[in-house]
CSV table of C-alpha atoms and ligand atoms in Angstrom, one decimal:
chain,number,residue,atom,x,y,z
A,1,UNK,CA,-43.0,-54.9,15.8
A,2,UNK,CA,-43.0,-53.3,12.4
A,3,UNK,CA,-44.3,-54.6,9.1
A,4,UNK,CA,-44.4,-53.4,5.5
A,5,UNK,CA,-47.9,-52.7,4.3
A,6,UNK,CA,-49.0,-51.8,0.7
A,7,UNK,CA,-50.9,-48.5,0.7
A,8,UNK,CA,-53.1,-49.7,-2.2
A,9,UNK,CA,-54.1,-53.4,-1.5
A,10,UNK,CA,-53.1,-53.4,2.2
A,11,UNK,CA,-51.1,-56.6,1.9
A,12,UNK,CA,-48.5,-57.1,4.7
A,13,UNK,CA,-44.9,-58.3,4.2
A,14,UNK,CA,-42.1,-58.8,6.8
A,15,UNK,CA,-39.5,-56.1,7.0
A,16,UNK,CA,-36.9,-58.8,6.4
A,17,UNK,CA,-38.1,-59.0,2.8
A,18,UNK,CA,-36.0,-57.0,0.3
A,19,UNK,CA,-38.8,-55.2,-1.7
A,20,UNK,CA,-39.4,-51.6,-2.6
A,21,UNK,CA,-43.0,-51.8,-3.9
A,22,UNK,CA,-45.8,-54.3,-3.3
A,23,UNK,CA,-45.0,-57.7,-5.0
A,24,UNK,CA,-48.8,-58.1,-5.6
A,25,UNK,CA,-50.0,-54.8,-7.0
A,26,UNK,CA,-46.8,-52.6,-7.3
A,27,UNK,CA,-48.3,-50.1,-4.8
A,28,UNK,CA,-46.0,-48.1,-2.5
A,29,UNK,CA,-45.2,-49.6,0.8
A,30,UNK,CA,-45.4,-48.1,4.3
A,31,UNK,CA,-43.6,-49.3,7.4
A,32,UNK,CA,-46.4,-49.8,10.0
A,33,UNK,CA,-46.2,-50.5,13.7
A,34,UNK,CA,-48.6,-52.5,15.9
A,35,UNK,CA,-50.3,-50.2,18.3
A,36,UNK,CA,-48.8,-51.0,21.7
A,37,UNK,CA,-48.1,-49.3,25.1
A,38,UNK,CA,-46.2,-46.5,23.4
A,39,UNK,CA,-48.7,-43.7,23.5
A,40,UNK,CA,-49.0,-40.0,24.4
A,41,UNK,CA,-47.0,-39.0,27.5
A,42,UNK,CA,-45.1,-42.3,27.6
A,43,UNK,CA,-43.6,-41.5,24.3
A,44,UNK,CA,-42.9,-37.8,24.8
A,45,UNK,CA,-41.3,-38.4,28.3
A,46,UNK,CA,-38.9,-40.9,26.9
A,47,UNK,CA,-38.1,-38.8,23.9
A,48,UNK,CA,-37.5,-35.7,26.0
A,49,UNK,CA,-35.2,-37.5,28.4
A,50,UNK,CA,-33.0,-38.8,25.6
A,51,UNK,CA,-32.0,-35.3,24.5
A,52,UNK,CA,-29.8,-35.1,27.6
A,53,UNK,CA,-28.1,-38.5,27.0
A,54,UNK,CA,-24.4,-38.7,26.0
A,55,UNK,CA,-25.2,-41.6,23.6
A,56,UNK,CA,-25.3,-41.0,19.8
A,57,UNK,CA,-28.4,-43.1,19.3
A,58,UNK,CA,-30.2,-41.1,21.9
A,59,UNK,CA,-29.0,-37.7,20.7
A,60,UNK,CA,-29.7,-38.4,17.0
A,61,UNK,CA,-32.8,-36.5,15.9
A,62,UNK,CA,-34.0,-39.7,14.3
A,63,UNK,CA,-33.1,-42.6,16.6
A,64,UNK,CA,-34.2,-40.6,19.7
A,65,UNK,CA,-37.7,-41.5,18.4
A,66,UNK,CA,-37.1,-45.2,18.0
A,67,UNK,CA,-40.3,-46.5,19.5
A,68,UNK,CA,-41.9,-45.4,16.1
A,69,UNK,CA,-39.0,-46.6,13.9
A,70,UNK,CA,-38.1,-50.0,12.4
A,71,UNK,CA,-36.3,-52.1,15.0
A,72,UNK,CA,-32.5,-52.0,14.9
A,73,UNK,CA,-29.9,-53.1,17.4
A,74,UNK,CA,-27.6,-50.3,18.7
A,75,UNK,CA,-24.6,-51.9,17.0
A,76,UNK,CA,-26.5,-52.0,13.7
A,77,UNK,CA,-27.4,-48.3,13.6
A,78,UNK,CA,-25.4,-46.1,11.2
A,79,UNK,CA,-25.8,-42.6,12.6
A,80,UNK,CA,-24.0,-39.3,12.3
A,81,UNK,CA,-26.1,-37.8,15.1
A,82,UNK,CA,-28.3,-36.2,12.4
A,83,UNK,CA,-31.3,-33.9,13.0
A,84,UNK,CA,-31.2,-31.5,16.0
A,85,UNK,CA,-31.8,-28.7,13.4
A,86,UNK,CA,-33.0,-25.4,14.7
A,87,UNK,CA,-36.3,-23.6,14.1
A,88,UNK,CA,-35.6,-19.9,13.5
A,89,UNK,CA,-37.9,-16.9,13.4
A,90,UNK,CA,-37.5,-15.0,10.2
A,91,UNK,CA,-38.9,-11.5,10.6
A,92,UNK,CA,-37.8,-10.1,7.3
A,93,UNK,CA,-39.1,-13.0,5.4
A,94,UNK,CA,-42.4,-12.8,7.4
A,95,UNK,CA,-42.7,-9.1,6.3
A,96,UNK,CA,-41.8,-10.1,2.7
A,97,UNK,CA,-44.5,-12.7,2.6
A,98,UNK,CA,-47.1,-10.5,4.3
A,99,UNK,CA,-47.2,-12.7,7.5
A,100,UNK,CA,-47.2,-11.5,11.1
A,101,UNK,CA,-44.6,-14.1,11.8
A,102,UNK,CA,-42.9,-17.0,10.1
A,103,UNK,CA,-40.4,-19.6,11.1
A,104,UNK,CA,-38.0,-21.9,9.3
A,105,UNK,CA,-36.9,-25.4,10.4
A,106,UNK,CA,-33.5,-25.6,8.6
A,107,UNK,CA,-32.8,-29.2,7.6
A,108,UNK,CA,-29.8,-28.0,5.6
A,109,UNK,CA,-28.0,-27.9,8.9
A,110,UNK,CA,-27.7,-31.7,8.9
A,111,UNK,CA,-24.3,-33.5,8.6
A,112,UNK,CA,-24.2,-33.4,4.8
A,113,UNK,CA,-26.2,-30.2,4.4
A,114,UNK,CA,-29.7,-31.6,3.6
A,115,UNK,CA,-32.7,-33.4,5.0
A,116,UNK,CA,-31.6,-36.6,3.2
A,117,UNK,CA,-29.4,-37.6,6.2
A,118,UNK,CA,-32.5,-38.2,8.2
A,119,UNK,CA,-33.6,-40.9,5.7
A,120,UNK,CA,-30.2,-42.3,5.1
A,121,UNK,CA,-29.5,-43.2,8.7
A,122,UNK,CA,-32.5,-45.5,8.6
A,123,UNK,CA,-32.0,-46.5,5.0
A,124,UNK,CA,-28.4,-47.5,5.3
A,125,UNK,CA,-29.1,-49.2,8.7
A,126,UNK,CA,-31.7,-51.3,6.9
A,127,UNK,CA,-29.3,-52.1,4.1
A,128,UNK,CA,-26.9,-53.5,6.7
A,129,UNK,CA,-29.7,-55.5,8.4
A,130,UNK,CA,-30.5,-57.1,5.0
A,131,UNK,CA,-26.9,-57.9,4.4
A,132,UNK,CA,-26.4,-55.5,1.5
A,133,UNK,CA,-22.8,-54.4,0.9
A,134,UNK,CA,-23.6,-51.9,-1.9
A,135,UNK,CA,-26.2,-49.2,-2.2
A,136,UNK,CA,-27.5,-47.1,-5.1
A,137,UNK,CA,-29.7,-44.1,-5.8
A,138,UNK,CA,-30.7,-41.8,-8.6
A,139,UNK,CA,-30.3,-38.2,-7.5
A,140,UNK,CA,-30.6,-34.5,-8.2
A,141,UNK,CA,-27.6,-34.3,-5.9
A,142,UNK,CA,-28.5,-34.3,-2.2
A,143,UNK,CA,-29.5,-37.9,-2.0
A,144,UNK,CA,-26.3,-38.9,-3.6
A,145,UNK,CA,-24.2,-36.8,-1.3
A,146,UNK,CA,-25.9,-38.1,1.8
A,147,UNK,CA,-26.0,-41.8,0.7
A,148,UNK,CA,-22.3,-41.6,-0.2
A,149,UNK,CA,-21.5,-40.3,3.3
A,150,UNK,CA,-23.6,-42.9,5.2
A,151,UNK,CA,-22.4,-45.7,3.0
A,152,UNK,CA,-18.8,-44.7,3.7
A,153,UNK,CA,-19.5,-44.6,7.4
A,154,UNK,CA,-20.9,-48.2,7.1
A,155,UNK,CA,-18.1,-49.5,4.9
A,156,UNK,CA,-20.5,-50.1,2.0
A,157,UNK,CA,-20.0,-49.2,-1.7
A,158,UNK,CA,-22.1,-46.4,-3.1
A,159,UNK,CA,-23.3,-46.1,-6.7
A,160,UNK,CA,-25.0,-42.9,-7.7
A,161,UNK,CA,-26.9,-42.1,-10.9
A,162,UNK,CA,-27.1,-38.4,-11.6
A,163,UNK,CA,-28.4,-36.4,-14.6
A,164,UNK,CA,-25.3,-35.2,-16.4
A,165,UNK,CA,-24.5,-31.5,-15.9
A,166,UNK,CA,-27.8,-30.9,-14.0
A,167,UNK,CA,-26.8,-31.1,-10.4
A,168,UNK,CA,-25.3,-28.3,-8.2
A,169,UNK,CA,-21.5,-28.5,-7.9
A,170,UNK,CA,-21.4,-28.6,-4.1
A,171,UNK,CA,-23.4,-31.9,-4.1
A,172,UNK,CA,-21.3,-33.5,-6.9
A,173,UNK,CA,-18.2,-32.6,-5.0
A,174,UNK,CA,-19.5,-34.3,-1.8
A,175,UNK,CA,-20.4,-37.6,-3.6
A,176,UNK,CA,-16.9,-37.7,-5.1
A,177,UNK,CA,-15.2,-36.9,-1.8
A,178,UNK,CA,-17.1,-39.5,0.1
A,179,UNK,CA,-15.9,-42.2,-2.4
A,180,UNK,CA,-19.1,-43.0,-4.3
A,181,UNK,CA,-19.0,-44.4,-7.9
A,182,UNK,CA,-20.6,-41.5,-9.8
A,183,UNK,CA,-22.4,-42.3,-13.1
A,184,UNK,CA,-23.4,-39.2,-15.0
A,185,UNK,CA,-26.3,-40.3,-17.1
A,186,UNK,CA,-27.1,-38.6,-20.4
A,187,UNK,CA,-30.7,-37.8,-19.5
A,188,UNK,CA,-32.7,-36.1,-16.8
A,189,UNK,CA,-33.5,-37.2,-13.2
A,190,UNK,CA,-36.6,-39.1,-14.4
A,191,UNK,CA,-34.4,-41.2,-16.7
A,192,UNK,CA,-31.8,-41.8,-14.0
A,193,UNK,CA,-34.6,-42.8,-11.5
A,194,UNK,CA,-36.1,-45.3,-14.0
A,195,UNK,CA,-32.7,-46.8,-14.7
A,196,UNK,CA,-31.7,-47.1,-11.0
A,197,UNK,CA,-34.9,-49.0,-10.3
A,198,UNK,CA,-34.3,-51.4,-13.2
A,199,UNK,CA,-30.7,-52.0,-12.2
A,200,UNK,CA,-31.7,-52.5,-8.5
A,201,UNK,CA,-34.2,-55.1,-9.5
A,202,UNK,CA,-31.6,-57.1,-11.4
A,203,UNK,CA,-28.5,-56.7,-9.2
A,204,UNK,CA,-27.3,-56.9,-5.6
A,205,UNK,CA,-27.5,-53.1,-5.3
A,206,UNK,CA,-29.9,-52.0,-2.5
A,207,UNK,CA,-31.9,-49.0,-3.7
A,208,UNK,CA,-32.0,-46.0,-1.4
A,209,UNK,CA,-34.3,-43.6,-3.2
A,210,UNK,CA,-37.4,-42.4,-1.3
A,211,UNK,CA,-39.4,-45.2,-2.9
A,212,UNK,CA,-37.7,-47.2,-0.2
A,213,UNK,CA,-40.0,-47.0,2.8
A,214,UNK,CA,-37.2,-47.2,5.3
A,215,UNK,CA,-35.8,-43.9,4.0
A,216,UNK,CA,-39.1,-42.2,4.7
A,217,UNK,CA,-39.3,-43.5,8.3
A,218,UNK,CA,-36.2,-41.5,9.1
A,219,UNK,CA,-37.6,-38.4,7.4
A,220,UNK,CA,-40.9,-38.6,9.2
A,221,UNK,CA,-39.0,-37.6,12.4
A,222,UNK,CA,-38.9,-34.1,11.0
A,223,UNK,CA,-42.5,-33.9,12.3
A,224,UNK,CA,-41.5,-35.5,15.7
A,225,UNK,CA,-38.5,-33.2,16.3
A,226,UNK,CA,-40.5,-30.1,15.2
A,227,UNK,CA,-43.2,-30.9,17.8
A,228,UNK,CA,-40.6,-31.7,20.5
A,229,UNK,CA,-39.0,-28.3,19.9
A,230,UNK,CA,-42.4,-26.6,20.1
A,231,UNK,CA,-43.4,-28.3,23.3
A,232,UNK,CA,-45.7,-30.7,21.4
A,233,UNK,CA,-47.9,-27.9,20.0
A,234,UNK,CA,-48.6,-28.3,16.3
A,235,UNK,CA,-48.4,-25.2,14.0
A,236,UNK,CA,-51.4,-24.4,11.7
A,237,UNK,CA,-49.4,-25.2,8.6
A,238,UNK,CA,-46.1,-26.8,7.5
A,239,UNK,CA,-44.8,-25.7,4.1
A,240,UNK,CA,-42.5,-28.2,2.2
A,241,UNK,CA,-40.9,-28.1,-1.3
A,242,UNK,CA,-42.1,-30.9,-3.6
A,243,UNK,CA,-39.8,-32.8,-5.9
A,244,UNK,CA,-40.0,-36.6,-5.9
A,245,UNK,CA,-42.5,-36.1,-3.1
A,246,UNK,CA,-40.9,-38.4,-0.5
A,247,UNK,CA,-40.3,-35.7,2.1
A,248,UNK,CA,-43.8,-34.2,2.1
A,249,UNK,CA,-45.2,-37.8,2.4
A,250,UNK,CA,-42.9,-38.6,5.2
A,251,UNK,CA,-43.7,-35.5,7.2
A,252,UNK,CA,-47.4,-36.1,6.8
A,253,UNK,CA,-46.9,-39.7,8.0
A,254,UNK,CA,-45.0,-38.4,11.0
A,255,UNK,CA,-47.8,-36.0,12.1
A,256,UNK,CA,-50.4,-38.6,11.4
A,257,UNK,CA,-48.7,-41.1,13.7
A,258,UNK,CA,-48.4,-38.5,16.5
A,259,UNK,CA,-52.1,-37.9,16.2
A,260,UNK,CA,-52.9,-41.6,16.2
A,261,UNK,CA,-50.8,-42.0,19.4
A,262,UNK,CA,-52.5,-39.1,21.1
A,263,UNK,CA,-49.4,-36.9,21.1
A,264,UNK,CA,-51.0,-34.1,19.2
A,265,UNK,CA,-54.6,-33.2,18.7
A,266,UNK,CA,-54.7,-32.1,15.1
A,267,UNK,CA,-52.5,-32.2,12.0
A,268,UNK,CA,-51.0,-29.0,10.5
A,269,UNK,CA,-52.0,-28.4,6.9
A,270,UNK,CA,-49.3,-29.9,4.8
A,271,UNK,CA,-48.7,-27.4,2.0
A,272,UNK,CA,-46.4,-28.5,-0.9
A,273,UNK,CA,-44.8,-26.0,-3.2
A,274,UNK,CA,-43.4,-26.9,-6.7
A,275,UNK,CA,-41.5,-24.9,-9.3
A,276,UNK,CA,-43.7,-24.0,-12.2
A,277,UNK,CA,-41.5,-25.9,-14.7
A,278,UNK,CA,-41.6,-29.1,-12.6
A,279,UNK,CA,-45.2,-29.0,-11.3
A,280,UNK,CA,-46.9,-32.4,-11.9
A,281,UNK,CA,-48.4,-32.5,-8.4
A,282,UNK,CA,-49.7,-29.0,-8.7
A,283,UNK,CA,-51.5,-29.9,-12.0
A,284,UNK,CA,-52.9,-33.0,-10.4
A,285,UNK,CA,-54.0,-31.0,-7.4
A,286,UNK,CA,-56.0,-28.6,-9.6
A,287,UNK,CA,-57.8,-31.5,-11.1
A,288,UNK,CA,-58.4,-33.1,-7.7
A,289,UNK,CA,-59.7,-29.8,-6.3
A,290,UNK,CA,-62.1,-29.4,-9.1
A,291,UNK,CA,-63.3,-32.9,-8.3
A,292,UNK,CA,-62.9,-34.3,-11.8
A,293,UNK,CA,-62.8,-38.0,-10.8
A,294,UNK,CA,-61.5,-37.3,-7.3
A,295,UNK,CA,-59.7,-40.3,-5.7
A,296,UNK,CA,-59.0,-42.4,-8.8
A,297,UNK,CA,-57.0,-39.6,-10.4
A,298,UNK,CA,-53.5,-40.5,-11.6
A,299,UNK,CA,-50.5,-38.2,-11.9
A,300,UNK,CA,-49.6,-37.1,-15.4
A,301,UNK,CA,-45.8,-36.7,-15.6
A,302,UNK,CA,-44.3,-33.5,-16.9
A,303,UNK,CA,-41.9,-34.4,-19.7
A,304,UNK,CA,-38.7,-32.4,-19.7
A,305,UNK,CA,-39.2,-30.7,-16.4
A,306,UNK,CA,-37.2,-27.5,-16.0
A,307,UNK,CA,-36.1,-25.2,-13.2
A,308,UNK,CA,-32.9,-23.6,-11.8
A,309,UNK,CA,-33.9,-25.2,-8.5
A,310,UNK,CA,-32.2,-28.4,-9.8
A,311,UNK,CA,-33.0,-30.4,-6.6
A,312,UNK,CA,-36.7,-30.4,-7.6
A,313,UNK,CA,-36.3,-30.7,-11.3
A,314,UNK,CA,-38.5,-33.8,-11.4
A,315,UNK,CA,-41.4,-34.5,-13.8
A,316,UNK,CA,-42.4,-38.0,-12.7
A,317,UNK,CA,-42.4,-38.1,-8.9
A,318,UNK,CA,-42.5,-41.6,-7.4
A,319,UNK,CA,-44.3,-40.9,-4.1
A,320,UNK,CA,-47.3,-38.9,-5.4
A,321,UNK,CA,-49.9,-41.3,-4.0
A,322,UNK,CA,-48.4,-40.8,-0.5
A,323,UNK,CA,-48.2,-37.1,-1.0
A,324,UNK,CA,-51.9,-37.0,-2.0
A,325,UNK,CA,-52.7,-39.0,1.1
A,326,UNK,CA,-50.9,-36.5,3.3
A,327,UNK,CA,-52.8,-33.7,1.7
A,328,UNK,CA,-56.1,-35.5,2.4
A,329,UNK,CA,-55.1,-36.3,6.0
A,330,UNK,CA,-54.2,-32.7,6.7
A,331,UNK,CA,-56.6,-30.7,4.5
A,332,UNK,CA,-53.5,-29.3,2.9
A,333,UNK,CA,-52.8,-28.0,-0.6
A,334,UNK,CA,-50.3,-27.4,-3.4
A,335,UNK,CA,-49.0,-24.2,-4.9
A,336,UNK,CA,-46.5,-23.4,-7.7
A,337,UNK,CA,-44.0,-20.6,-8.0
A,338,UNK,CA,-42.0,-19.0,-10.9
A,339,UNK,CA,-38.2,-18.9,-11.3
A,340,UNK,CA,-38.2,-15.2,-10.5
A,341,UNK,CA,-40.2,-15.8,-7.3
A,342,UNK,CA,-37.8,-18.6,-6.2
A,343,UNK,CA,-34.7,-16.4,-6.9
A,344,UNK,CA,-36.1,-13.4,-4.9
A,345,UNK,CA,-37.3,-15.5,-2.0
A,346,UNK,CA,-33.9,-17.2,-1.8
A,347,UNK,CA,-32.3,-13.8,-1.5
A,348,UNK,CA,-34.7,-12.8,1.3
A,349,UNK,CA,-34.0,-15.9,3.3
A,350,UNK,CA,-30.3,-14.9,3.0
A,351,UNK,CA,-31.2,-11.4,4.3
A,352,UNK,CA,-32.5,-13.0,7.5
A,353,UNK,CA,-29.1,-14.5,8.0
A,354,UNK,CA,-30.3,-18.0,7.3
A,355,UNK,CA,-29.8,-18.8,3.7
A,356,UNK,CA,-30.7,-22.0,1.7
A,357,UNK,CA,-30.4,-23.6,-1.6
A,358,UNK,CA,-32.8,-22.6,-4.4
A,359,UNK,CA,-35.3,-25.6,-4.0
A,360,UNK,CA,-35.8,-24.6,-0.3
A,361,UNK,CA,-36.8,-21.1,-1.2
A,362,UNK,CA,-40.0,-22.2,-2.9
A,363,UNK,CA,-41.4,-22.3,0.6
A,364,UNK,CA,-41.2,-18.6,1.1
A,365,UNK,CA,-42.2,-17.8,-2.4
A,366,UNK,CA,-45.2,-20.1,-1.9
A,367,UNK,CA,-46.3,-18.5,1.4
A,368,UNK,CA,-46.1,-15.0,-0.2
A,369,UNK,CA,-48.2,-16.1,-3.1
A,370,UNK,CA,-50.8,-17.8,-0.9
A,371,UNK,CA,-51.1,-14.8,1.4
A,372,UNK,CA,-51.6,-12.5,-1.5
A,373,UNK,CA,-54.3,-14.8,-2.9
A,374,UNK,CA,-56.0,-15.0,0.5
A,375,UNK,CA,-55.3,-18.7,0.9
A,376,UNK,CA,-53.1,-18.2,3.9
A,377,UNK,CA,-54.1,-16.0,6.8
A,378,UNK,CA,-51.3,-13.6,7.9
A,379,UNK,CA,-52.0,-14.7,11.6
A,380,UNK,CA,-51.4,-18.3,10.9
A,381,UNK,CA,-48.6,-20.1,12.8
A,382,UNK,CA,-46.5,-21.4,9.9
A,383,UNK,CA,-43.3,-23.4,9.9
A,384,UNK,CA,-41.6,-23.6,6.5
A,385,UNK,CA,-39.1,-26.4,5.9
A,386,UNK,CA,-35.7,-25.4,4.4
A,387,UNK,CA,-34.3,-28.5,2.9
A,388,UNK,CA,-30.7,-27.7,1.8
A,389,UNK,CA,-27.8,-25.6,2.9
A,390,UNK,CA,-26.9,-22.3,1.1
A,391,UNK,CA,-23.4,-23.7,0.2
A,392,UNK,CA,-24.9,-26.5,-1.9
A,393,UNK,CA,-25.4,-24.3,-5.0
A,394,UNK,CA,-23.0,-21.3,-4.8
A,395,UNK,CA,-23.2,-20.7,-8.6
A,396,UNK,CA,-26.9,-19.8,-8.3
A,397,UNK,CA,-26.3,-17.4,-5.4
A,398,UNK,CA,-23.3,-15.6,-7.0
A,399,UNK,CA,-25.0,-15.3,-10.4
A,400,UNK,CA,-28.1,-13.8,-8.7
A,401,UNK,CA,-26.1,-11.2,-6.8
A,402,UNK,CA,-24.1,-10.5,-10.0
A,403,UNK,CA,-27.2,-9.9,-12.0
A,404,UNK,CA,-26.4,-12.8,-14.3
A,405,UNK,CA,-29.0,-15.4,-13.6
A,406,UNK,CA,-31.0,-16.8,-16.5
A,407,UNK,CA,-32.8,-20.0,-17.5
A,408,UNK,CA,-33.8,-21.8,-20.6
A,409,UNK,CA,-37.6,-21.4,-21.3
A,410,UNK,CA,-40.0,-23.9,-22.6
A,411,UNK,CA,-39.3,-23.1,-26.3
A,412,UNK,CA,-35.5,-23.1,-25.8
A,413,UNK,CA,-35.2,-19.3,-25.4
A,414,UNK,CA,-32.9,-17.7,-22.7
A,415,UNK,CA,-34.9,-15.9,-20.0
A,416,UNK,CA,-33.0,-13.5,-17.9
A,417,UNK,CA,-34.1,-13.1,-14.2
A,418,UNK,CA,-34.1,-9.8,-12.5
A,419,UNK,CA,-31.9,-9.6,-9.4
A,420,UNK,CA,-34.3,-7.5,-7.3
A,421,UNK,CA,-32.6,-8.1,-4.0
A,422,UNK,CA,-29.0,-8.2,-5.4
A,423,UNK,CA,-26.1,-7.5,-3.1
A,424,UNK,CA,-23.7,-6.4,-5.9
A,425,UNK,CA,-20.0,-6.7,-5.6
A,426,UNK,CA,-17.8,-3.6,-5.4
A,427,UNK,CA,-14.7,-3.6,-7.5
A,428,UNK,CA,-12.1,-1.4,-5.9
A,429,UNK,CA,-8.5,-0.6,-6.8
A,430,UNK,CA,-5.9,-1.8,-4.3
A,431,UNK,CA,-5.5,1.7,-2.9
A,432,UNK,CA,-6.3,3.2,0.5
A,433,UNK,CA,-8.1,6.3,-0.8
A,434,UNK,CA,-10.2,4.3,-3.3
A,435,UNK,CA,-11.3,2.0,-0.5
A,436,UNK,CA,-12.2,4.9,1.9
A,437,UNK,CA,-14.2,6.4,-1.0
A,438,UNK,CA,-15.9,3.1,-1.7
A,439,UNK,CA,-16.8,2.8,2.0
A,440,UNK,CA,-18.3,6.3,1.9
A,441,UNK,CA,-15.8,7.9,4.3
B,501,F0G,N1,-35.2,-29.8,-1.5
B,501,F0G,C1,-34.0,-30.3,-1.7
B,501,F0G,C2,-32.9,-29.5,-1.3
B,501,F0G,C3,-33.9,-31.6,-2.3
B,501,F0G,O1,-32.7,-32.1,-2.5
B,501,F0G,C4,-35.1,-32.3,-2.7
B,501,F0G,C5,-35.0,-33.6,-3.3
B,501,F0G,C6,-36.3,-31.7,-2.4
B,501,F0G,C7,-36.4,-30.5,-1.8
B,501,F0G,C8,-37.6,-32.4,-2.7
B,501,F0G,O2,-37.8,-33.5,-1.8
B,501,F0G,O3,-38.0,-35.2,-3.5
B,501,F0G,O4,-38.7,-35.6,-1.2
B,501,F0G,O5,-40.0,-34.1,-2.7
B,501,F0G,N2,-33.9,-34.1,-3.7
B,501,F0G,C9,-33.7,-35.4,-4.3
B,501,F0G,C10,-32.3,-35.8,-4.5
B,501,F0G,C11,-34.6,-35.8,-5.4
B,501,F0G,O6,-32.0,-36.6,-5.3
B,501,F0G,O7,-31.4,-35.2,-3.8
B,501,F0G,P1,-38.7,-34.7,-2.3
């Protein structure tokens, strides 16, 4: 049996109630489960057996773990057999970061190319259980692409609010192709998010941003699947990009539940990396670490957040209280990285034959910085989470390799980035000799 519980005032509400935050105190809600016979080896045996099943709900990297998910009948589940994403060793990236080894779990290998699918399978399933026929979200791109796909699978209407001209083209093209109604808002993500919440409170639209706790239940299975792939041995540290802070919160909850159920003995340190121009959690973390007021600190939004990693261009993240909880549970931390560091790290992830979108590359940039500062030991067992596929934002990649990447700085000035690991194009006349010469023969 699952319940909704406010993380602030601890009030409980039934999961059949259509609420996004606590009706009493506006706190964020968790889905919680009564502790039952599902513990330790019982869980892992059932979960391991399902990997060999021919059924979609068993093979899904989310629903495979359904003992710790909100109840849903098999016919109600909207799944694209998401998850099942690989963990890859990245030796060049490890060397780049100064680590002895480093691995990536690439959530960009999900059906729509980002980790959002893990949350949308549970979110859209819950929408159906509540009788919703239309769903909505604000998005920097991936949430809208994923919601549009899952809504289409479920026969629901999708409405997406995106900051005009500020999302990567791959993501926009997906939302259009999957049939969503796309509203380009003249504002940034924080404006779109505020408006989507206001509209959802006054209309039949069911909101599927990560403020919705059912989304995060799907995303917490990132921790479950990672542990299953590693034979239930936790790494020392898990590195996650931070934008609206839903994913880092969800992963922390996943590890915490595994610990509570006796599946793992300790939590990996959850380490969140933000872009320097969109770093409200990092700023808050510095104040928290310095113990100025400790637990009653509030996040101060960054107005006009800026970064070329548009997925995480967010100044007022909704889930910050849950992200802080995850940091406390796991003795984790927060780091920030520059635009140059993100661009170079992304190119290095490409060199390992893996590739990712810019927001995902903050992970490698963050580890490198933390190793250099002595905050991460080169011997640590670290898994970094890549959140989006390399094809999501081809403009960024091509501009980097063409030496043409630039961003607008805080005072409106254009700042050119160096393409330190560029793989430049060769322009060659359409002649055999010229080609042989260009090839070096
Ligand atoms: N990486 C990618 C590729 C993302 O799309 C996002 C968020 C994040 C990291 C950050 O995750 O918000 O849970 O902290 N994208 C959202 C969207 C905001 O609308 O697609 P977070």
